[in-house]
mmCIF file of C-alpha atoms and ligand atoms in Angstrom:
data_model
loop_
_atom_site.group_PDB
_atom_site.id
_atom_site.type_symbol
_atom_site.label_atom_id
_atom_site.label_comp_id
_atom_site.label_asym_id
_atom_site.label_seq_id
_atom_site.Cartn_x
_atom_site.Cartn_y
_atom_site.Cartn_z
ATOM 1 C CA UNK R 1 -38.098 -9.787 -29.626
ATOM 2 C CA UNK R 2 -37.649 -12.536 -32.209
ATOM 3 C CA UNK R 3 -40.277 -15.285 -32.336
ATOM 4 C CA UNK R 4 -37.630 -17.943 -31.583
ATOM 5 C CA UNK R 5 -36.650 -16.043 -28.412
ATOM 6 C CA UNK R 6 -40.242 -15.762 -27.277
ATOM 7 C CA UNK R 7 -40.805 -19.469 -27.946
ATOM 8 C CA UNK R 8 -37.765 -20.439 -25.863
ATOM 9 C CA UNK R 9 -38.971 -18.282 -22.997
ATOM 10 C CA UNK R 10 -42.388 -19.888 -23.138
ATOM 11 C CA UNK R 11 -40.816 -23.350 -23.169
ATOM 12 C CA UNK R 12 -38.690 -22.391 -20.167
ATOM 13 C CA UNK R 13 -41.838 -21.391 -18.288
ATOM 14 C CA UNK R 14 -43.497 -24.781 -18.730
ATOM 15 C CA UNK R 15 -40.295 -26.732 -18.103
ATOM 16 C CA UNK R 16 -38.868 -25.484 -14.823
ATOM 17 C CA UNK R 17 -40.357 -25.035 -11.383
ATOM 18 C CA UNK R 18 -41.248 -21.372 -11.503
ATOM 19 C CA UNK R 19 -39.017 -20.410 -8.573
ATOM 20 C CA UNK R 20 -37.080 -17.648 -10.331
ATOM 21 C CA UNK R 21 -38.067 -14.237 -11.609
ATOM 22 C CA UNK R 22 -36.090 -14.142 -14.833
ATOM 23 C CA UNK R 23 -35.178 -10.946 -16.667
ATOM 24 C CA UNK R 24 -36.628 -11.025 -20.211
ATOM 25 C CA UNK R 25 -33.300 -11.730 -21.930
ATOM 26 C CA UNK R 26 -32.212 -14.932 -23.637
ATOM 27 C CA UNK R 27 -28.438 -14.912 -23.185
ATOM 28 C CA UNK R 28 -26.180 -15.620 -26.119
ATOM 29 C CA UNK R 29 -22.658 -14.766 -24.936
ATOM 30 C CA UNK R 30 -20.694 -12.499 -22.622
ATOM 31 C CA UNK R 31 -17.301 -10.851 -22.445
ATOM 32 C CA UNK R 32 -15.782 -8.467 -19.905
ATOM 33 C CA UNK R 33 -18.826 -6.945 -18.290
ATOM 34 C CA UNK R 34 -20.953 -7.078 -21.436
ATOM 35 C CA UNK R 35 -23.709 -9.592 -22.139
ATOM 36 C CA UNK R 36 -25.326 -10.123 -25.531
ATOM 37 C CA UNK R 37 -28.764 -11.626 -25.991
ATOM 38 C CA UNK R 38 -29.888 -13.829 -28.866
ATOM 39 C CA UNK R 39 -31.621 -10.854 -30.465
ATOM 40 C CA UNK R 40 -28.263 -9.087 -30.747
ATOM 41 C CA UNK R 41 -28.714 -6.500 -27.979
ATOM 42 C CA UNK R 42 -25.762 -5.750 -25.736
ATOM 43 C CA UNK R 43 -26.109 -5.090 -21.976
ATOM 44 C CA UNK R 44 -23.813 -3.634 -19.330
ATOM 45 C CA UNK R 45 -23.734 -6.039 -16.427
ATOM 46 C CA UNK R 46 -23.863 -4.705 -12.863
ATOM 47 C CA UNK R 47 -25.059 -7.951 -11.337
ATOM 48 C CA UNK R 48 -22.179 -10.312 -12.218
ATOM 49 C CA UNK R 49 -24.249 -13.488 -11.917
ATOM 50 C CA UNK R 50 -25.278 -12.327 -8.396
ATOM 51 C CA UNK R 51 -21.866 -11.155 -7.205
ATOM 52 C CA UNK R 52 -20.085 -14.113 -8.753
ATOM 53 C CA UNK R 53 -18.120 -13.156 -11.858
ATOM 54 C CA UNK R 54 -15.292 -11.316 -10.156
ATOM 55 C CA UNK R 55 -13.209 -11.135 -13.344
ATOM 56 C CA UNK R 56 -16.183 -10.626 -15.632
ATOM 57 C CA UNK R 57 -16.876 -12.984 -18.518
ATOM 58 C CA UNK R 58 -14.397 -14.772 -20.776
ATOM 59 C CA UNK R 59 -11.383 -13.459 -18.887
ATOM 60 C CA UNK R 60 -8.372 -14.773 -20.815
ATOM 61 C CA UNK R 61 -6.650 -16.137 -17.700
ATOM 62 C CA UNK R 62 -9.835 -17.921 -16.585
ATOM 63 C CA UNK R 63 -10.285 -19.460 -20.037
ATOM 64 C CA UNK R 64 -6.648 -20.511 -20.082
ATOM 65 C CA UNK R 65 -6.920 -22.135 -16.632
ATOM 66 C CA UNK R 66 -10.036 -24.042 -17.734
ATOM 67 C CA UNK R 67 -8.362 -25.154 -20.936
ATOM 68 C CA UNK R 68 -5.234 -26.394 -19.179
ATOM 69 C CA UNK R 69 -6.968 -28.112 -16.267
ATOM 70 C CA UNK R 70 -9.663 -29.703 -18.428
ATOM 71 C CA UNK R 71 -6.985 -31.430 -20.496
ATOM 72 C CA UNK R 72 -5.522 -32.912 -17.300
ATOM 73 C CA UNK R 73 -8.687 -33.993 -15.442
ATOM 74 C CA UNK R 74 -12.014 -32.549 -14.291
ATOM 75 C CA UNK R 75 -12.948 -34.525 -11.233
ATOM 76 C CA UNK R 76 -11.252 -37.311 -9.355
ATOM 77 C CA UNK R 77 -12.833 -36.887 -5.851
ATOM 78 C CA UNK R 78 -11.379 -36.108 -2.471
ATOM 79 C CA UNK R 79 -9.913 -39.605 -2.219
ATOM 80 C CA UNK R 80 -6.844 -38.168 -3.972
ATOM 81 C CA UNK R 81 -4.170 -35.535 -3.439
ATOM 82 C CA UNK R 82 -4.552 -32.867 -6.132
ATOM 83 C CA UNK R 83 -2.268 -29.954 -6.923
ATOM 84 C CA UNK R 84 -5.151 -27.877 -8.332
ATOM 85 C CA UNK R 85 -6.850 -27.952 -4.917
ATOM 86 C CA UNK R 86 -3.657 -27.463 -2.994
ATOM 87 C CA UNK R 87 -2.439 -24.481 -5.034
ATOM 88 C CA UNK R 88 -5.771 -22.754 -4.557
ATOM 89 C CA UNK R 89 -6.017 -23.538 -0.837
ATOM 90 C CA UNK R 90 -2.428 -22.495 -0.078
ATOM 91 C CA UNK R 91 -3.000 -19.153 -1.812
ATOM 92 C CA UNK R 92 -6.306 -18.755 0.050
ATOM 93 C CA UNK R 93 -4.575 -19.364 3.375
ATOM 94 C CA UNK R 94 -1.894 -16.855 2.455
ATOM 95 C CA UNK R 95 -4.332 -14.083 1.508
ATOM 96 C CA UNK R 96 -6.870 -14.746 4.261
ATOM 97 C CA UNK R 97 -4.537 -15.405 7.181
ATOM 98 C CA UNK R 98 -6.569 -18.490 8.146
ATOM 99 C CA UNK R 99 -4.955 -21.862 8.821
ATOM 100 C CA UNK R 100 -7.338 -24.583 7.663
ATOM 101 C CA UNK R 101 -9.489 -24.908 4.552
ATOM 102 C CA UNK R 102 -12.426 -27.138 3.652
ATOM 103 C CA UNK R 103 -13.562 -26.862 0.033
ATOM 104 C CA UNK R 104 -17.243 -26.952 -0.899
ATOM 105 C CA UNK R 105 -19.406 -26.152 -3.929
ATOM 106 C CA UNK R 106 -21.616 -23.290 -2.835
ATOM 107 C CA UNK R 107 -22.357 -20.739 -0.166
ATOM 108 C CA UNK R 108 -25.097 -22.703 1.489
ATOM 109 C CA UNK R 109 -22.897 -25.792 1.659
ATOM 110 C CA UNK R 110 -20.029 -23.803 3.159
ATOM 111 C CA UNK R 111 -22.383 -22.377 5.788
ATOM 112 C CA UNK R 112 -23.862 -25.791 6.619
ATOM 113 C CA UNK R 113 -20.322 -27.036 7.221
ATOM 114 C CA UNK R 114 -19.519 -24.021 9.368
ATOM 115 C CA UNK R 115 -22.580 -24.685 11.527
ATOM 116 C CA UNK R 116 -21.600 -28.322 11.914
ATOM 117 C CA UNK R 117 -18.071 -27.329 12.898
ATOM 118 C CA UNK R 118 -19.442 -24.824 15.393
ATOM 119 C CA UNK R 119 -21.929 -27.277 16.865
ATOM 120 C CA UNK R 120 -19.235 -29.935 17.256
ATOM 121 C CA UNK R 121 -16.950 -27.424 18.984
ATOM 122 C CA UNK R 122 -19.977 -26.480 21.098
ATOM 123 C CA UNK R 123 -20.568 -30.122 22.033
ATOM 124 C CA UNK R 124 -17.097 -30.236 23.568
ATOM 125 C CA UNK R 125 -17.823 -27.052 25.506
ATOM 126 C CA UNK R 126 -21.383 -27.924 26.484
ATOM 127 C CA UNK R 127 -22.878 -25.237 24.226
ATOM 128 C CA UNK R 128 -25.544 -25.747 21.584
ATOM 129 C CA UNK R 129 -27.141 -22.459 20.592
ATOM 130 C CA UNK R 130 -26.335 -20.583 17.409
ATOM 131 C CA UNK R 131 -27.417 -16.976 17.045
ATOM 132 C CA UNK R 132 -28.134 -15.219 13.752
ATOM 133 C CA UNK R 133 -29.660 -11.916 12.699
ATOM 134 C CA UNK R 134 -32.799 -10.690 11.022
ATOM 135 C CA UNK R 135 -32.375 -9.875 7.342
ATOM 136 C CA UNK R 136 -29.434 -12.267 7.112
ATOM 137 C CA UNK R 137 -29.110 -14.600 4.154
ATOM 138 C CA UNK R 138 -27.065 -17.770 4.420
ATOM 139 C CA UNK R 139 -28.501 -20.040 1.718
ATOM 140 C CA UNK R 140 -31.440 -22.315 1.011
ATOM 141 C CA UNK R 141 -30.712 -25.538 2.883
ATOM 142 C CA UNK R 142 -32.374 -26.538 6.153
ATOM 143 C CA UNK R 143 -29.639 -25.702 8.619
ATOM 144 C CA UNK R 144 -29.092 -22.163 7.386
ATOM 145 C CA UNK R 145 -32.789 -21.527 6.773
ATOM 146 C CA UNK R 146 -33.227 -22.196 10.475
ATOM 147 C CA UNK R 147 -31.005 -19.137 10.974
ATOM 148 C CA UNK R 148 -32.990 -16.854 8.660
ATOM 149 C CA UNK R 149 -36.238 -15.020 9.260
ATOM 150 C CA UNK R 150 -37.628 -13.942 5.892
ATOM 151 C CA UNK R 151 -41.055 -15.631 5.660
ATOM 152 C CA UNK R 152 -40.924 -16.110 1.870
ATOM 153 C CA UNK R 153 -37.968 -18.484 2.183
ATOM 154 C CA UNK R 154 -39.522 -20.591 4.925
ATOM 155 C CA UNK R 155 -43.308 -20.566 4.823
ATOM 156 C CA UNK R 156 -44.869 -23.992 5.338
ATOM 157 C CA UNK R 157 -41.543 -25.802 5.022
ATOM 158 C CA UNK R 158 -40.766 -26.357 8.722
ATOM 159 C CA UNK R 159 -40.072 -27.712 11.243
ATOM 160 C CA UNK R 160 -36.712 -25.994 11.673
ATOM 161 C CA UNK R 161 -33.653 -26.835 13.700
ATOM 162 C CA UNK R 162 -33.671 -26.287 17.448
ATOM 163 C CA UNK R 163 -31.339 -24.028 19.374
ATOM 164 C CA UNK R 164 -31.134 -21.492 16.606
ATOM 165 C CA UNK R 165 -32.101 -17.958 17.634
ATOM 166 C CA UNK R 166 -32.614 -14.988 15.337
ATOM 167 C CA UNK R 167 -32.402 -11.502 16.806
ATOM 168 C CA UNK R 168 -32.503 -8.010 15.248
ATOM 169 C CA UNK R 169 -29.399 -6.976 13.293
ATOM 170 C CA UNK R 170 -27.170 -4.318 14.894
ATOM 171 C CA UNK R 171 -29.111 -4.448 18.163
ATOM 172 C CA UNK R 172 -26.456 -4.613 20.895
ATOM 173 C CA UNK R 173 -28.959 -4.693 23.740
ATOM 174 C CA UNK R 174 -30.739 -7.710 22.253
ATOM 175 C CA UNK R 175 -27.362 -9.382 21.713
ATOM 176 C CA UNK R 176 -26.450 -8.856 25.358
ATOM 177 C CA UNK R 177 -29.791 -10.311 26.431
ATOM 178 C CA UNK R 178 -29.512 -13.356 24.164
ATOM 179 C CA UNK R 179 -25.903 -14.517 24.436
ATOM 180 C CA UNK R 180 -25.243 -16.851 27.327
ATOM 181 C CA UNK R 181 -23.078 -19.779 28.423
ATOM 182 C CA UNK R 182 -25.209 -21.874 26.021
ATOM 183 C CA UNK R 183 -24.058 -19.910 22.960
ATOM 184 C CA UNK R 184 -21.826 -21.979 20.692
ATOM 185 C CA UNK R 185 -21.634 -19.450 17.887
ATOM 186 C CA UNK R 186 -22.872 -16.330 16.203
ATOM 187 C CA UNK R 187 -23.174 -16.230 12.421
ATOM 188 C CA UNK R 188 -23.424 -13.008 10.468
ATOM 189 C CA UNK R 189 -22.738 -11.156 7.277
ATOM 190 C CA UNK R 190 -20.758 -8.081 8.240
ATOM 191 C CA UNK R 191 -22.387 -6.434 5.234
ATOM 192 C CA UNK R 192 -25.767 -8.024 4.554
ATOM 193 C CA UNK R 193 -26.289 -8.595 0.828
ATOM 194 C CA UNK R 194 -29.758 -9.976 0.168
ATOM 195 C CA UNK R 195 -30.956 -8.129 3.267
ATOM 196 C CA UNK R 196 -30.382 -4.791 1.518
ATOM 197 C CA UNK R 197 -26.647 -3.919 1.804
ATOM 198 C CA UNK R 198 -26.710 -3.248 5.545
ATOM 199 C CA UNK R 199 -23.410 -2.792 7.331
ATOM 200 C CA UNK R 200 -22.816 -3.957 10.847
ATOM 201 C CA UNK R 201 -22.077 -1.061 13.211
ATOM 202 C CA UNK R 202 -18.777 -0.701 15.073
ATOM 203 C CA UNK R 203 -20.706 -0.374 18.306
ATOM 204 C CA UNK R 204 -22.340 -3.757 17.653
ATOM 205 C CA UNK R 205 -18.930 -5.309 16.948
ATOM 206 C CA UNK R 206 -17.594 -3.903 20.189
ATOM 207 C CA UNK R 207 -20.428 -5.563 22.096
ATOM 208 C CA UNK R 208 -19.905 -8.812 20.198
ATOM 209 C CA UNK R 209 -16.171 -8.844 21.035
ATOM 210 C CA UNK R 210 -16.858 -8.058 24.673
ATOM 211 C CA UNK R 211 -19.426 -10.870 24.958
ATOM 212 C CA UNK R 212 -17.078 -13.300 23.226
ATOM 213 C CA UNK R 213 -14.466 -12.584 25.924
ATOM 214 C CA UNK R 214 -17.064 -13.194 28.569
ATOM 215 C CA UNK R 215 -18.809 -16.287 27.218
ATOM 216 C CA UNK R 216 -16.373 -17.961 24.814
ATOM 217 C CA UNK R 217 -18.298 -18.694 21.611
ATOM 218 C CA UNK R 218 -17.308 -18.792 17.942
ATOM 219 C CA UNK R 219 -17.891 -15.980 15.472
ATOM 220 C CA UNK R 220 -18.752 -17.234 11.989
ATOM 221 C CA UNK R 221 -18.380 -14.662 9.217
ATOM 222 C CA UNK R 222 -20.525 -15.393 6.189
ATOM 223 C CA UNK R 223 -18.366 -13.840 3.473
ATOM 224 C CA UNK R 224 -20.109 -15.610 0.628
ATOM 225 C CA UNK R 225 -21.182 -12.344 -0.992
ATOM 226 C CA UNK R 226 -18.892 -9.720 0.565
ATOM 227 C CA UNK R 227 -15.717 -11.817 0.424
ATOM 228 C CA UNK R 228 -13.080 -12.265 -2.281
ATOM 229 C CA UNK R 229 -12.349 -8.565 -2.637
ATOM 230 C CA UNK R 230 -15.838 -7.298 -3.376
ATOM 231 C CA UNK R 231 -15.752 -4.571 -0.721
ATOM 232 C CA UNK R 232 -12.197 -3.462 -1.536
ATOM 233 C CA UNK R 233 -10.680 -5.684 1.152
ATOM 234 C CA UNK R 234 -10.424 -9.443 0.927
ATOM 235 C CA UNK R 235 -13.167 -9.869 3.545
ATOM 236 C CA UNK R 236 -16.042 -7.568 4.416
ATOM 237 C CA UNK R 237 -15.299 -8.007 8.136
ATOM 238 C CA UNK R 238 -11.839 -6.491 7.642
ATOM 239 C CA UNK R 239 -13.455 -3.060 7.691
ATOM 240 C CA UNK R 240 -14.122 -3.739 11.380
ATOM 241 C CA UNK R 241 -12.064 -4.626 14.432
ATOM 242 C CA UNK R 242 -13.004 -8.295 14.651
ATOM 243 C CA UNK R 243 -11.400 -11.702 14.116
ATOM 244 C CA UNK R 244 -13.945 -14.381 13.228
ATOM 245 C CA UNK R 245 -13.078 -17.966 14.143
ATOM 246 C CA UNK R 246 -14.703 -19.398 11.015
ATOM 247 C CA UNK R 247 -15.201 -17.751 7.616
ATOM 248 C CA UNK R 248 -17.289 -19.037 4.738
ATOM 249 C CA UNK R 249 -16.823 -18.094 1.100
ATOM 250 C CA UNK R 250 -18.307 -18.927 -2.322
ATOM 251 C CA UNK R 251 -19.609 -16.791 -5.221
ATOM 252 C CA UNK R 252 -16.717 -14.586 -6.434
ATOM 253 C CA UNK R 253 -13.935 -16.843 -5.259
ATOM 254 C CA UNK R 254 -14.631 -19.406 -8.003
ATOM 255 C CA UNK R 255 -14.552 -16.873 -10.835
ATOM 256 C CA UNK R 256 -17.745 -18.306 -12.347
ATOM 257 C CA UNK R 257 -17.429 -21.967 -11.419
ATOM 258 C CA UNK R 258 -19.085 -23.417 -8.299
ATOM 259 C CA UNK R 259 -16.590 -23.222 -5.471
ATOM 260 C CA UNK R 260 -17.071 -22.638 -1.765
ATOM 261 C CA UNK R 261 -14.724 -22.671 1.192
ATOM 262 C CA UNK R 262 -14.754 -22.878 4.956
ATOM 263 C CA UNK R 263 -11.761 -21.275 6.613
ATOM 264 C CA UNK R 264 -10.871 -21.687 10.263
ATOM 265 C CA UNK R 265 -8.147 -21.010 12.765
ATOM 266 C CA UNK R 266 -5.814 -23.858 13.705
ATOM 267 C CA UNK R 267 -7.465 -24.490 17.083
ATOM 268 C CA UNK R 268 -10.577 -25.747 15.267
ATOM 269 C CA UNK R 269 -8.665 -28.234 13.134
ATOM 270 C CA UNK R 270 -8.898 -31.182 15.599
ATOM 271 C CA UNK R 271 -12.697 -30.777 15.798
ATOM 272 C CA UNK R 272 -13.100 -32.417 12.410
ATOM 273 C CA UNK R 273 -11.388 -35.776 12.316
ATOM 274 C CA UNK R 274 -11.440 -38.079 9.298
ATOM 275 C CA UNK R 275 -14.927 -38.811 8.016
ATOM 276 C CA UNK R 276 -16.734 -36.164 10.073
ATOM 277 C CA UNK R 277 -17.439 -33.958 7.067
ATOM 278 C CA UNK R 278 -17.187 -34.439 3.323
ATOM 279 C CA UNK R 279 -18.434 -33.755 -0.193
ATOM 280 C CA UNK R 280 -18.118 -35.439 -3.578
ATOM 281 C CA UNK R 281 -17.620 -32.394 -5.793
ATOM 282 C CA UNK R 282 -16.276 -29.860 -3.297
ATOM 283 C CA UNK R 283 -12.883 -28.637 -4.426
ATOM 284 C CA UNK R 284 -13.515 -29.632 -8.011
ATOM 285 C CA UNK R 285 -10.250 -29.261 -9.905
ATOM 286 C CA UNK R 286 -11.618 -26.991 -12.617
ATOM 287 C CA UNK R 287 -13.179 -24.653 -10.057
ATOM 288 C CA UNK R 288 -9.960 -24.604 -8.034
ATOM 289 C CA UNK R 289 -7.979 -23.706 -11.154
ATOM 290 C CA UNK R 290 -10.223 -20.711 -11.882
ATOM 291 C CA UNK R 291 -10.327 -19.850 -8.177
ATOM 292 C CA UNK R 292 -6.557 -19.579 -8.116
ATOM 293 C CA UNK R 293 -6.678 -17.084 -10.994
ATOM 294 C CA UNK R 294 -9.190 -14.966 -9.064
ATOM 295 C CA UNK R 295 -6.960 -14.927 -5.982
ATOM 296 C CA UNK R 296 -3.876 -14.034 -8.016
ATOM 297 C CA UNK R 297 -5.654 -11.214 -9.828
ATOM 298 C CA UNK R 298 -6.985 -9.816 -6.543
ATOM 299 C CA UNK R 299 -3.487 -9.870 -5.131
ATOM 300 C CA UNK R 300 -1.988 -8.297 -8.229
ATOM 301 C CA UNK R 301 -3.851 -5.007 -7.987
ATOM 302 C CA UNK R 302 -7.504 -5.836 -8.583
ATOM 303 C CA UNK R 303 -8.518 -5.524 -4.932
ATOM 304 C CA UNK R 304 -6.771 -2.172 -4.692
ATOM 305 C CA UNK R 305 -8.620 -1.066 -7.829
ATOM 306 C CA UNK R 306 -11.977 -2.134 -6.358
ATOM 307 C CA UNK R 307 -11.189 -0.101 -3.271
ATOM 308 C CA UNK R 308 -10.342 3.029 -5.314
ATOM 309 C CA UNK R 309 -13.092 2.686 -7.914
ATOM 310 C CA UNK R 310 -15.590 1.790 -5.220
ATOM 311 C CA UNK R 311 -14.972 5.111 -3.503
ATOM 312 C CA UNK R 312 -15.509 6.897 -6.831
ATOM 313 C CA UNK R 313 -18.700 4.897 -7.492
ATOM 314 C CA UNK R 314 -20.149 5.736 -4.092
ATOM 315 C CA UNK R 315 -19.267 9.418 -4.490
ATOM 316 C CA UNK R 316 -21.078 9.528 -7.812
ATOM 317 C CA UNK R 317 -24.105 7.780 -6.303
ATOM 318 C CA UNK R 318 -24.105 10.244 -3.410
ATOM 319 C CA UNK R 319 -24.173 13.103 -5.956
ATOM 320 C CA UNK R 320 -27.151 11.439 -7.587
ATOM 321 C CA UNK R 321 -28.852 11.051 -4.234
ATOM 322 C CA UNK R 322 -28.611 14.816 -3.755
ATOM 323 C CA UNK R 323 -30.284 15.327 -7.149
ATOM 324 C CA UNK R 324 -33.079 12.851 -6.399
ATOM 325 C CA UNK R 325 -33.524 12.986 -2.616
ATOM 326 C CA UNK R 326 -37.168 11.912 -2.799
ATOM 327 C CA UNK R 327 -36.400 8.788 -4.801
ATOM 328 C CA UNK R 328 -33.018 7.762 -3.372
ATOM 329 C CA UNK R 329 -33.212 7.734 0.413
ATOM 330 C CA UNK R 330 -29.747 6.372 1.120
ATOM 331 C CA UNK R 331 -26.575 5.125 -0.564
ATOM 332 C CA UNK R 332 -25.148 2.033 1.154
ATOM 333 C CA UNK R 333 -22.200 -0.314 1.029
ATOM 334 C CA UNK R 334 -18.533 -0.370 0.098
ATOM 335 C CA UNK R 335 -16.346 -1.205 -2.869
ATOM 336 C CA UNK R 336 -18.473 -2.909 -5.498
ATOM 337 C CA UNK R 337 -21.121 -4.036 -3.050
ATOM 338 C CA UNK R 338 -23.396 -1.017 -3.173
ATOM 339 C CA UNK R 339 -27.080 -0.416 -2.629
ATOM 340 C CA UNK R 340 -29.562 2.388 -3.073
ATOM 341 C CA UNK R 341 -32.443 2.538 -0.653
ATOM 342 C CA UNK R 342 -35.364 3.792 -2.756
ATOM 343 C CA UNK R 343 -38.762 5.085 -1.766
ATOM 344 C CA UNK R 344 -40.386 2.710 -4.259
ATOM 345 C CA UNK R 345 -40.121 -0.903 -5.444
ATOM 346 C CA UNK R 346 -36.592 -1.400 -6.801
ATOM 347 C CA UNK R 347 -37.811 -3.955 -9.340
ATOM 348 C CA UNK R 348 -39.467 -1.112 -11.287
ATOM 349 C CA UNK R 349 -36.115 0.595 -11.647
ATOM 350 C CA UNK R 350 -34.443 -2.688 -12.605
ATOM 351 C CA UNK R 351 -36.923 -3.049 -15.477
ATOM 352 C CA UNK R 352 -36.448 0.582 -16.567
ATOM 353 C CA UNK R 353 -32.669 0.326 -16.502
ATOM 354 C CA UNK R 354 -32.831 -2.830 -18.580
ATOM 355 C CA UNK R 355 -35.331 -1.608 -21.154
ATOM 356 C CA UNK R 356 -34.211 1.986 -21.528
ATOM 357 C CA UNK R 357 -30.468 1.828 -20.876
ATOM 358 C CA UNK R 358 -29.438 -1.798 -21.433
ATOM 359 C CA UNK R 359 -28.049 -1.922 -17.909
ATOM 360 C CA UNK R 360 -28.475 -5.053 -15.802
ATOM 361 C CA UNK R 361 -28.962 -4.481 -12.134
ATOM 362 C CA UNK R 362 -30.879 -6.092 -9.295
ATOM 363 C CA UNK R 363 -33.549 -5.471 -6.685
ATOM 364 C CA UNK R 364 -33.263 -6.889 -3.212
ATOM 365 C CA UNK R 365 -35.226 -6.563 -0.027
ATOM 366 C CA UNK R 366 -38.073 -4.806 -1.874
ATOM 367 C CA UNK R 367 -36.820 -1.262 -2.156
ATOM 368 C CA UNK R 368 -33.050 -1.654 -2.450
ATOM 369 C CA UNK R 369 -31.312 -1.476 -5.804
ATOM 370 C CA UNK R 370 -28.296 -3.751 -5.465
ATOM 371 C CA UNK R 371 -25.150 -2.983 -7.459
ATOM 372 C CA UNK R 372 -22.627 -5.834 -7.543
ATOM 373 C CA UNK R 373 -20.762 -5.584 -10.867
ATOM 374 C CA UNK R 374 -17.793 -7.651 -11.981
ATOM 375 C CA UNK R 375 -14.756 -6.366 -10.082
ATOM 376 C CA UNK R 376 -12.998 -5.462 -13.319
ATOM 377 C CA UNK R 377 -15.253 -2.562 -14.330
ATOM 378 C CA UNK R 378 -13.566 0.783 -14.906
ATOM 379 C CA UNK R 379 -14.502 4.422 -14.306
ATOM 380 C CA UNK R 380 -16.163 4.746 -17.725
ATOM 381 C CA UNK R 381 -18.537 1.908 -16.891
ATOM 382 C CA UNK R 382 -19.299 3.498 -13.539
ATOM 383 C CA UNK R 383 -20.106 6.810 -15.261
ATOM 384 C CA UNK R 384 -22.323 5.000 -17.740
ATOM 385 C CA UNK R 385 -24.232 3.364 -14.891
ATOM 386 C CA UNK R 386 -24.709 6.668 -13.063
ATOM 387 C CA UNK R 387 -25.878 8.468 -16.221
ATOM 388 C CA UNK R 388 -28.315 5.638 -16.983
ATOM 389 C CA UNK R 389 -29.710 5.784 -13.491
ATOM 390 C CA UNK R 390 -30.022 9.543 -13.749
ATOM 391 C CA UNK R 391 -31.997 9.317 -16.960
ATOM 392 C CA UNK R 392 -34.350 6.648 -15.531
ATOM 393 C CA UNK R 393 -34.955 8.597 -12.338
ATOM 394 C CA UNK R 394 -35.544 11.849 -14.290
ATOM 395 C CA UNK R 395 -38.296 10.164 -16.272
ATOM 396 C CA UNK R 396 -39.968 9.101 -13.027
ATOM 397 C CA UNK R 397 -39.923 12.618 -11.513
HETATM 398 C C1 PLP M 401 -24.213 -13.996 2.285
HETATM 399 C C2 PLP M 401 -24.661 -15.215 1.549
HETATM 400 N N1 PLP M 401 -24.494 -16.420 2.117
HETATM 401 C C3 PLP M 401 -24.850 -17.547 1.504
HETATM 402 C C4 PLP M 401 -25.426 -17.517 0.255
HETATM 403 C C5 PLP M 401 -25.824 -18.803 -0.418
HETATM 404 O O1 PLP M 401 -24.935 -19.075 -1.424
HETATM 405 P P1 PLP M 401 -25.304 -20.146 -2.556
HETATM 406 O O2 PLP M 401 -26.430 -19.567 -3.336
HETATM 407 O O3 PLP M 401 -24.024 -20.321 -3.315
HETATM 408 O O4 PLP M 401 -25.698 -21.387 -1.834
HETATM 409 C C6 PLP M 401 -25.615 -16.302 -0.381
HETATM 410 C C7 PLP M 401 -26.253 -16.233 -1.701
HETATM 411 O O5 PLP M 401 -26.747 -15.253 -2.146
HETATM 412 C C8 PLP M 401 -25.225 -15.117 0.280
HETATM 413 O O6 PLP M 401 -25.397 -13.916 -0.285
#
């Protein structure tokens, strides 16, 4: 490592709150799914800015959209009609099948809005409780933290919101015991990301649908990580027989710029009248311009490609699991939202993959290696990842 790189890293450490575990790379530039550091090393990216960069880096259509929109205007606020917002939202409605859109900046903001919408609907129906699930991740703001149970995110920062109940994920019996006339909504990731790439079971969905019939509550799908084509369908929940009332998105849908969205069915539209919810930056024109490119690319074959390549990727990982059954306990996920349950700390493997193979990956939930590459990667990149993993695991044996 060059001295200048080391110095910058040291400066970083005394400048910022030390809330992040950074990988020891000082980024210079990125293109496609490759990242170069200031020391000239090149890395293969299987993290995509934490499931964000759907089209990779420096995608020509993204750059073009930024160029064009930035010459028109960057931000004018939601006091104005804007075609950049409208074009994005109309396309989002078309692809998603939802009727109403609220634009935000991030996943946590989209989820906060969804909770507010749900609570306000609940107020009209005399229902206040929102139910969430253990291992779920919905963001870092107070409302959603009240719906999460991981101690690290919450310790000594309470008190938390009332009428928020967290129950075990995929536990139908517990769901039956907990849902009542008081339930306004249930929020869940149909494939948990930070929680370790855990899929909801069809049996659990069946119970959820049955209880919804019985008690009339809203289902909120947190599609911040799984949405925008990452699992090979536009939404992660589309792998199941379920129709959420509210869907939240962020991450991939902005193509690298901060963009979030709340989608809802028409019957929820009157719940929010003028002034009941808002944001200064949400629906920023530049982010909407790049978001539109993401949606168009997904529609024009990218989502199909993720579906096909995702099957190949999982097959190759399953082969690897058979070779290393003591180290890899399970292969999880769909499309390009994959995880390996390991019998050791995944962060060790992340470091090995980085140092020995120049492959960027991620550890979540302690012993899960999370694989969320840009959606544009091809079979060669998948093979490279699998071979790198193989060589790291062989050295550990
Ligand atoms: C499922 C899910 N919801 C919400 C969030 C929060 O999104 P943001 O970090 O954009 O606030 C995340 C972030 O990882 C997420 O994975």
